[in-house]
PDB file of C-alpha atoms and ligand atoms in Angstrom:
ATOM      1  CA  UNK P  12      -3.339 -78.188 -48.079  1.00 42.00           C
ATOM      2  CA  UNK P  13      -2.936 -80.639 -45.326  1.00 45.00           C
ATOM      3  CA  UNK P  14      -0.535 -82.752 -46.157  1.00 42.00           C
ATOM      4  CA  UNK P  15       1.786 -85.387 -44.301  1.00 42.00           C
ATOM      5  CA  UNK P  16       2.523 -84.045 -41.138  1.00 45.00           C
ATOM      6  CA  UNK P  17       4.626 -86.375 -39.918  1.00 46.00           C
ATOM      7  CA  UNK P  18       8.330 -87.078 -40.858  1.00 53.00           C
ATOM      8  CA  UNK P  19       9.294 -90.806 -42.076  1.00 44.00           C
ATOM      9  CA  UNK P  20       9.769 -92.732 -39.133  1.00 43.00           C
ATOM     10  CA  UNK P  21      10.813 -89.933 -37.235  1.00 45.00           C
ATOM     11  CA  UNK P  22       8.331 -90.461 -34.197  1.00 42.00           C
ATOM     12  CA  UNK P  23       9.590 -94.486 -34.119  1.00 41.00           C
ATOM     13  CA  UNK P  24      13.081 -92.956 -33.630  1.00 42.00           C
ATOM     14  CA  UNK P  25      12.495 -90.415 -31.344  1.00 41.00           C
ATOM     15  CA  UNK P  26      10.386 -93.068 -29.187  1.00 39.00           C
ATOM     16  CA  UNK P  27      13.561 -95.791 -29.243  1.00 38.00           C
ATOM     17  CA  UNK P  28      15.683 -92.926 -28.531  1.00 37.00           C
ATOM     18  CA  UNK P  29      13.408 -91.751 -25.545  1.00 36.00           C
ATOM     19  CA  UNK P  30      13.801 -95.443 -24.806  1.00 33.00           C
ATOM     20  CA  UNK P  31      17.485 -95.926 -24.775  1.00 33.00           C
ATOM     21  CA  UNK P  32      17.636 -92.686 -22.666  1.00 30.00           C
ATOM     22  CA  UNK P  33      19.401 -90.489 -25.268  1.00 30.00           C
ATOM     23  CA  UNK P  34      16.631 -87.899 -24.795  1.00 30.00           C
ATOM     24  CA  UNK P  35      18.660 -86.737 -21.321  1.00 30.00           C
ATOM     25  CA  UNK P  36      21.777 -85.656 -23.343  1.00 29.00           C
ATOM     26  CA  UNK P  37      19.945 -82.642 -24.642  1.00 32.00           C
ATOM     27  CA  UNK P  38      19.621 -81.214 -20.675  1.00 30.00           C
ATOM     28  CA  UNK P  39      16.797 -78.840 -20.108  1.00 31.00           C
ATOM     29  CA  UNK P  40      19.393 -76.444 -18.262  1.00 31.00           C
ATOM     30  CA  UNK P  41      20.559 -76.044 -21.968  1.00 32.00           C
ATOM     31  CA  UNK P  42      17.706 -75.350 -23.267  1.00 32.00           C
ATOM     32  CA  UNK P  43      15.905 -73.348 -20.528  1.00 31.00           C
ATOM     33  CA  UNK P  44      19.204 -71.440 -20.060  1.00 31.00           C
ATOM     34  CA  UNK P  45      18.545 -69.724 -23.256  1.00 33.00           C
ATOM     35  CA  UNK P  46      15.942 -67.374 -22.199  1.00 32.00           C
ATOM     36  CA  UNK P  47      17.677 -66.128 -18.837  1.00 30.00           C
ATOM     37  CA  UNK P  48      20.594 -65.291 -21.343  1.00 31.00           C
ATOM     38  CA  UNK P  49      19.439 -62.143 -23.266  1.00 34.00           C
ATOM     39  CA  UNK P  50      21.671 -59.241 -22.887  1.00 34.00           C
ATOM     40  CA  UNK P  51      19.901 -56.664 -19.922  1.00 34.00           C
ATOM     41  CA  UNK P  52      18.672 -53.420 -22.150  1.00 33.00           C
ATOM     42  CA  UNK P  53      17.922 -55.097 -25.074  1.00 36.00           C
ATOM     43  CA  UNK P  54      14.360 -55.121 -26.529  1.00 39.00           C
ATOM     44  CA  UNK P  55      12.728 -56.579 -29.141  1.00 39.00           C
ATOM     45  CA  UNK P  56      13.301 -55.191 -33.056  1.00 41.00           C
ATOM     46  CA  UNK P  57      16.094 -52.557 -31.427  1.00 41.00           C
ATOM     47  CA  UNK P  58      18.881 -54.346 -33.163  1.00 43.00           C
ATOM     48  CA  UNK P  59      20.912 -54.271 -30.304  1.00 42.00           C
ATOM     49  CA  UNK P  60      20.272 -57.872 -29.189  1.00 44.00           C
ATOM     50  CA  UNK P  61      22.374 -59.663 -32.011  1.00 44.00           C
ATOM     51  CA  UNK P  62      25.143 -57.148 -31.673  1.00 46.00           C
ATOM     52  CA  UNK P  63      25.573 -57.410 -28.066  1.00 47.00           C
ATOM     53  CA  UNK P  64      26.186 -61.052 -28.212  1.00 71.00           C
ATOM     54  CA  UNK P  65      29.407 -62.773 -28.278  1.00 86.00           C
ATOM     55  CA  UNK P  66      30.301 -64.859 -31.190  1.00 93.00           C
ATOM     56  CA  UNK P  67      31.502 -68.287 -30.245  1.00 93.00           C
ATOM     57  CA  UNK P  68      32.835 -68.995 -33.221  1.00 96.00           C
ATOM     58  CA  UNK P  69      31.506 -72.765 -33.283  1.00 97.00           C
ATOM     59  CA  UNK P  70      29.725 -73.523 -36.913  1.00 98.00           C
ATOM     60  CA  UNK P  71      25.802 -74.053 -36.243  1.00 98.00           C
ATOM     61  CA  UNK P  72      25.482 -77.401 -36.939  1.00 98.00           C
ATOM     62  CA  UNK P  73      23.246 -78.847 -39.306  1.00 98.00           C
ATOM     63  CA  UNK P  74      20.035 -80.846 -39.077  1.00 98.00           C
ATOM     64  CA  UNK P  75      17.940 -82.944 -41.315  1.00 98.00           C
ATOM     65  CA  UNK P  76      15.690 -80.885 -44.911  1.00 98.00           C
ATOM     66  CA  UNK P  77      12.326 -83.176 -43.566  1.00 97.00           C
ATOM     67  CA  UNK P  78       9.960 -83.595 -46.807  1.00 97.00           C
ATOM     68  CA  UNK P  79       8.413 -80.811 -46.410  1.00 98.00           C
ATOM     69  CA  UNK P  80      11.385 -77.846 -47.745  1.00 98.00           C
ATOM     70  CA  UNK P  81      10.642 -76.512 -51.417  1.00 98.00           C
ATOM     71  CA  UNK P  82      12.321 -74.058 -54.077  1.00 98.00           C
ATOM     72  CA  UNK P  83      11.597 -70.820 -54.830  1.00 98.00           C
ATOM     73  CA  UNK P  84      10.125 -69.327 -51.511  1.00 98.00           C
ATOM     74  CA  UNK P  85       9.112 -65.835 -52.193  1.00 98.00           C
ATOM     75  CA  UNK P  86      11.442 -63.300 -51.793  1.00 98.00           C
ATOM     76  CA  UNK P  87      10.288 -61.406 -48.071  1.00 98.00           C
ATOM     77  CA  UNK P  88      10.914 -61.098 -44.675  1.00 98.00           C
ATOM     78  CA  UNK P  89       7.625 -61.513 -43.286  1.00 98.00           C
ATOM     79  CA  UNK P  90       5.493 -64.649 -43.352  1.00 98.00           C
ATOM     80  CA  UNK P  91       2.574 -62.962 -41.906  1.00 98.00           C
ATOM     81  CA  UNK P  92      -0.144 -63.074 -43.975  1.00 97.00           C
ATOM     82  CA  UNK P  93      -4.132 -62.067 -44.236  1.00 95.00           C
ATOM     83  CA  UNK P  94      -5.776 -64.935 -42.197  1.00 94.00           C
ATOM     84  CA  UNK P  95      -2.480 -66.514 -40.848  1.00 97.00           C
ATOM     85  CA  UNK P  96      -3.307 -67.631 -37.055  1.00 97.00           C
ATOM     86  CA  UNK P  97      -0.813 -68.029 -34.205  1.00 98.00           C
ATOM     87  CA  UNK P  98       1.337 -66.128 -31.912  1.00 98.00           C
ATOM     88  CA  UNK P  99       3.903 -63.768 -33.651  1.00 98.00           C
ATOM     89  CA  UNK P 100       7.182 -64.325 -33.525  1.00 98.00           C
ATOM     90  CA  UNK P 101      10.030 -61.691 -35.142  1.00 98.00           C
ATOM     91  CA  UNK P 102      13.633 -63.194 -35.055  1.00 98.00           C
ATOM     92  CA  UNK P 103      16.295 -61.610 -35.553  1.00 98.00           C
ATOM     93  CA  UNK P 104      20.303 -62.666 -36.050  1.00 98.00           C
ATOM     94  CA  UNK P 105      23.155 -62.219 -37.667  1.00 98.00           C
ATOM     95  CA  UNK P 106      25.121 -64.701 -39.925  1.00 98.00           C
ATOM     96  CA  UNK P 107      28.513 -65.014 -39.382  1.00 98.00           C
ATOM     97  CA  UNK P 108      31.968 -66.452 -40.140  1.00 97.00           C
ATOM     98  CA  UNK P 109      33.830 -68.636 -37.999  1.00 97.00           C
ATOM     99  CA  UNK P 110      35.751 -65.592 -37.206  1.00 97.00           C
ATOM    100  CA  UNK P 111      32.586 -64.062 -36.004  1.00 97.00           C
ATOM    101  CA  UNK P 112      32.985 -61.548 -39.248  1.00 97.00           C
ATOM    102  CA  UNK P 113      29.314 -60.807 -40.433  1.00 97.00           C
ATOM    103  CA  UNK P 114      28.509 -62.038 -43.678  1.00 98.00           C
ATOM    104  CA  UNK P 115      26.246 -59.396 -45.986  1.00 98.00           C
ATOM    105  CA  UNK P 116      24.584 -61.161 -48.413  1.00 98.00           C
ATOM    106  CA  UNK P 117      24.076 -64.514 -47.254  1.00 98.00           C
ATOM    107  CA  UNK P 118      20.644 -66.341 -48.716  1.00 98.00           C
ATOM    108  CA  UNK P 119      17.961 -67.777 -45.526  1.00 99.00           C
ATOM    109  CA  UNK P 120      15.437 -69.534 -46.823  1.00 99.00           C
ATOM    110  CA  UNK P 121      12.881 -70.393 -44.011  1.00 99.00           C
ATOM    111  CA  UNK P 122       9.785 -72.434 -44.312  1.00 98.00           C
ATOM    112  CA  UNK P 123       7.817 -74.092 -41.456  1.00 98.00           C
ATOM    113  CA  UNK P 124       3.954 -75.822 -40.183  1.00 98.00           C
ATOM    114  CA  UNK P 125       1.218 -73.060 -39.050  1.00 98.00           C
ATOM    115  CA  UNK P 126       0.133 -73.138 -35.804  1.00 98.00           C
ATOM    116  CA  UNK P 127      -1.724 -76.000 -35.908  1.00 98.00           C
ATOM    117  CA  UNK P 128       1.195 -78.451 -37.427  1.00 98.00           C
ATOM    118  CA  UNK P 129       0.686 -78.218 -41.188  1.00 98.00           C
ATOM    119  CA  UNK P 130       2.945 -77.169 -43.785  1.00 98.00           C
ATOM    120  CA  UNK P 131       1.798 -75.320 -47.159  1.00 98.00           C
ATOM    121  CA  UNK P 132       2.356 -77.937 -49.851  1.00 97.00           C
ATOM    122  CA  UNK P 133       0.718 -76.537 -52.616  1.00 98.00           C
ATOM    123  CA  UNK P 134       1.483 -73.060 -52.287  1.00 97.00           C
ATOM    124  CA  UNK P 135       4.080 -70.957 -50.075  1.00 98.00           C
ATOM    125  CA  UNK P 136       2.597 -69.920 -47.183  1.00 98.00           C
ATOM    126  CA  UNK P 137       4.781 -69.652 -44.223  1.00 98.00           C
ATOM    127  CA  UNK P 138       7.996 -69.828 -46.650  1.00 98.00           C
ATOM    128  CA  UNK P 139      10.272 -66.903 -47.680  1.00 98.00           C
ATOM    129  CA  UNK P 140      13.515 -66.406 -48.402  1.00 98.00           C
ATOM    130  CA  UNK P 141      15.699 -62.863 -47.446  1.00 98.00           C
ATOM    131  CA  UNK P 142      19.013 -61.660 -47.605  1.00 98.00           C
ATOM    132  CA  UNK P 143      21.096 -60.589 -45.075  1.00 98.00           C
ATOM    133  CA  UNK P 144      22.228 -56.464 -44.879  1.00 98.00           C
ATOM    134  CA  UNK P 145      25.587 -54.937 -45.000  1.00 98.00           C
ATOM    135  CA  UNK P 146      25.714 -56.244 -41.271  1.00 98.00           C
ATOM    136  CA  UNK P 147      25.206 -59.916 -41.260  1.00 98.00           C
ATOM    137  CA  UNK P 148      21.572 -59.078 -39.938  1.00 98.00           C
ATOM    138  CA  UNK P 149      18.578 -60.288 -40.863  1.00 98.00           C
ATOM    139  CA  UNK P 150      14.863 -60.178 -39.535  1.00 98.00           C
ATOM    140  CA  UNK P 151      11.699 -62.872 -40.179  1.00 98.00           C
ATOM    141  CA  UNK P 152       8.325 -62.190 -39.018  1.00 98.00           C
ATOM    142  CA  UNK P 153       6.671 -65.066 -38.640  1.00 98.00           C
ATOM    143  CA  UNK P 154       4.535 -67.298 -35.880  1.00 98.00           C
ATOM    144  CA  UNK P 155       5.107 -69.205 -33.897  1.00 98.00           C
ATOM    145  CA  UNK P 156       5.073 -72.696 -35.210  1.00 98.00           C
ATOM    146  CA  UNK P 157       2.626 -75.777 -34.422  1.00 98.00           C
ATOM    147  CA  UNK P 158       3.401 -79.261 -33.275  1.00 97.00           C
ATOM    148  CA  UNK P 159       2.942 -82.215 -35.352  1.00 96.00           C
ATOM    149  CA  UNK P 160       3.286 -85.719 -34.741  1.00 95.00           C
ATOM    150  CA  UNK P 161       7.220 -86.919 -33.990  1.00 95.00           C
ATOM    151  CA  UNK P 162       8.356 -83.667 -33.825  1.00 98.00           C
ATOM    152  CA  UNK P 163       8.597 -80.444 -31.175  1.00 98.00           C
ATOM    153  CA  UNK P 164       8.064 -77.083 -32.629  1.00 98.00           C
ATOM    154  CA  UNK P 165      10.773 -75.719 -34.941  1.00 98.00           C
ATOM    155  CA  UNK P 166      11.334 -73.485 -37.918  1.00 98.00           C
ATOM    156  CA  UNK P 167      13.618 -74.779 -40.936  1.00 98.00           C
ATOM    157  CA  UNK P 168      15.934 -72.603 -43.035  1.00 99.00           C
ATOM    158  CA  UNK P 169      18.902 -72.916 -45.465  1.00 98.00           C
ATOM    159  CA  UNK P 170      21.545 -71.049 -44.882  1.00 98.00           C
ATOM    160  CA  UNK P 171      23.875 -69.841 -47.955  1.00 98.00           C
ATOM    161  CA  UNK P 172      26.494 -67.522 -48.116  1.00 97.00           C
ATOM    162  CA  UNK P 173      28.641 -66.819 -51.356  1.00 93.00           C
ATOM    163  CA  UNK P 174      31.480 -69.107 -51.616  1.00 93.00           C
ATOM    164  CA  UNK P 175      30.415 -71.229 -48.917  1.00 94.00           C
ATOM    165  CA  UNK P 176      28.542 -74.712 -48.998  1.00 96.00           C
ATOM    166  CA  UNK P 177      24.699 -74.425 -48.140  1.00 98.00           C
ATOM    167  CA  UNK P 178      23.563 -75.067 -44.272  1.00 98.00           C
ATOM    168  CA  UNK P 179      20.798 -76.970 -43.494  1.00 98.00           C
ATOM    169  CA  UNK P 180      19.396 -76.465 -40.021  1.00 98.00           C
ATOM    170  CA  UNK P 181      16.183 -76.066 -38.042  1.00 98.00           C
ATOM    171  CA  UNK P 182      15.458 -73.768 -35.049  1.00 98.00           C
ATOM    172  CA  UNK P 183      13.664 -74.377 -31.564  1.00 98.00           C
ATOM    173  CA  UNK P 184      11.913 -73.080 -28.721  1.00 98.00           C
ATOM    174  CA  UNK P 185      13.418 -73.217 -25.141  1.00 98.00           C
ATOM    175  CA  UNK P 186      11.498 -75.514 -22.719  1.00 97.00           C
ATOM    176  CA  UNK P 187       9.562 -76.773 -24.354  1.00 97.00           C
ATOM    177  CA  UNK P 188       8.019 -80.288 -22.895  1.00 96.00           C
ATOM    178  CA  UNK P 189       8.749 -81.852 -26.997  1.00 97.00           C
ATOM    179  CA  UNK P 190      11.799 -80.994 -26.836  1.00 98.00           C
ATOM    180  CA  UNK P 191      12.644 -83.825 -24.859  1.00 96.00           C
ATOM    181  CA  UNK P 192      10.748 -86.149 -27.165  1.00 96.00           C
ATOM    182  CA  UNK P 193      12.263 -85.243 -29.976  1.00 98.00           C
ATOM    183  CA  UNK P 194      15.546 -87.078 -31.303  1.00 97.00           C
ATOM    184  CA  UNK P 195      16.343 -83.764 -34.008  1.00 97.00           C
ATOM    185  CA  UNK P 196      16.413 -81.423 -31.419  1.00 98.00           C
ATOM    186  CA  UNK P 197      19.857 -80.081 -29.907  1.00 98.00           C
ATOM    187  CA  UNK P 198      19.851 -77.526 -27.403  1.00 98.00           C
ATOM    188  CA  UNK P 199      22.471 -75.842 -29.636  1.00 98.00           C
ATOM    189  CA  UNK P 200      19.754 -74.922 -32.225  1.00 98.00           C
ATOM    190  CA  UNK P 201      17.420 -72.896 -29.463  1.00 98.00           C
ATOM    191  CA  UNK P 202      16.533 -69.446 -30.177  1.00 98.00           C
ATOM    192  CA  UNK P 203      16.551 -67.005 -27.294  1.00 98.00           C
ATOM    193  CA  UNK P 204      13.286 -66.183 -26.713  1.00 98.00           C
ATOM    194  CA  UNK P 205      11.239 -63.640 -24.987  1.00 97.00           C
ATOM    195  CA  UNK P 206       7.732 -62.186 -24.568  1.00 97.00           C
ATOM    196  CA  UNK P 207       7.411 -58.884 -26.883  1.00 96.00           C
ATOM    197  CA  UNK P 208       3.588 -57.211 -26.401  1.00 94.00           C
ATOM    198  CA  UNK P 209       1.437 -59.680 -27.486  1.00 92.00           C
ATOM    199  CA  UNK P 210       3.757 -61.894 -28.991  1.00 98.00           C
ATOM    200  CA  UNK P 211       7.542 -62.797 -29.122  1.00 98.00           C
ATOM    201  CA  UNK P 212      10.718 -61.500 -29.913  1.00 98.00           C
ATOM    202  CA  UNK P 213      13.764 -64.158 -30.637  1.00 98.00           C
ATOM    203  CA  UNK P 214      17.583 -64.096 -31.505  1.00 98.00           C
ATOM    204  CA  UNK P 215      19.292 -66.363 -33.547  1.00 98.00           C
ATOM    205  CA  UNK P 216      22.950 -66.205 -35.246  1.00 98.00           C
ATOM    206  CA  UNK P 217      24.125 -68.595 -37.309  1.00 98.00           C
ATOM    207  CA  UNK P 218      27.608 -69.546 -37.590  1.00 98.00           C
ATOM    208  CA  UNK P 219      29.230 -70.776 -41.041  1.00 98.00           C
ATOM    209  CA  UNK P 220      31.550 -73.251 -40.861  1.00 94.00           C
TER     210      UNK P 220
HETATM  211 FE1   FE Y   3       9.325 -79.810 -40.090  1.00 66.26          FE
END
């Protein structure tokens, strides 16, 4: 079940990157910012959060597949499963146009390590794919995910909407210390996070370009 946890090279990057002092571009204002930023009288799950943010219209960008991504994710919107450990996340977001029209229908296939860094190479856990409603919205319950070596925590997912080409992208935490470490992380990609009961609630719209 445990296997590779570590991306090609990846940590020998990050380091000479750390090195070189490219790690500063990605400012922790950026990142922390994003979880001062939620919109007062939203809450967690009330669907209010993604539709009281602006839209700025700039196409997420994308980010590196890793080894670990694999077809045919099981159809569902939680990952939560008997015996899966960690604290619980729910996202939720919309996808949009560049126009910041919601697009119904689009295809996000997530995957991601457990809490303790591994990904499920042999089976599916912690992988689903969803679509998105009428709205552009779409919600993943999930956990939140582990470190491994090279790389900060962060969730993967395609992104495909009809007629459109296929984004690839990943999704991080705010603040935290790997972050800093890591040379795939952009502060662009950081979910908006905040404590919800005993776990966390996060937002997250993706822009199509
Ligand atoms: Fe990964």
């Amino acid at each position: 079940m445990r296997i590779g946890r570590r991306y090609t090279g990846s940590a020998a990057i990050a380091a000479a990157l750390l090195v070189a002092g490219c790690g500063s571009e990605h400012g922790a204002g950026s990142a922390d910012s994003a979880t001062t930023t939620r919109p007062a009288g939203t809450s967690a799950g009330s669907g209010q959060t993604e539709t009281a943010r602006r839209c700025s219209g700039r196409p997420t960008i994308a980010e590196t597949e890793g080894p670990y991504f694999k077809a045919g994710s099981p159809a569902r919107t939680s990952l939560v499963q008997a015996g899966t450990g960690g604290t619980r996340l729910v996202l939720t977001g919309r996808v949009l146009t560049t126009s910041c029209t919601p697009v119904a229908g689009a295809r996000l296939d997530f995957w991601q390590a457990d809490a303790s860094g591994s990904y499920d190479n042999s089976g599916y856990r912690l992988r689903g794919h969803q679509l998105t409603d009428a709205a552009g919205r779409f919600t993943l319950t999930t956990i939140v995910p582990g470190e491994y070596p090279g790389r900060t925590q962060h969730i993967h997912v395609k992104v495909k909407a009809p007629g459109k080409p296929e984004l690839t992208t990943q999704l991080f935490l705010p603040g935290e210390p790997g972050n800093q470490r890591d040379a795939i992380f952009d502060p662009s990609l950081v979910m908006r996070v905040h404590d919800s009961g005993s776990g966390k609630a996060a937002t997250f719209d993706f822009i199509l370009g």
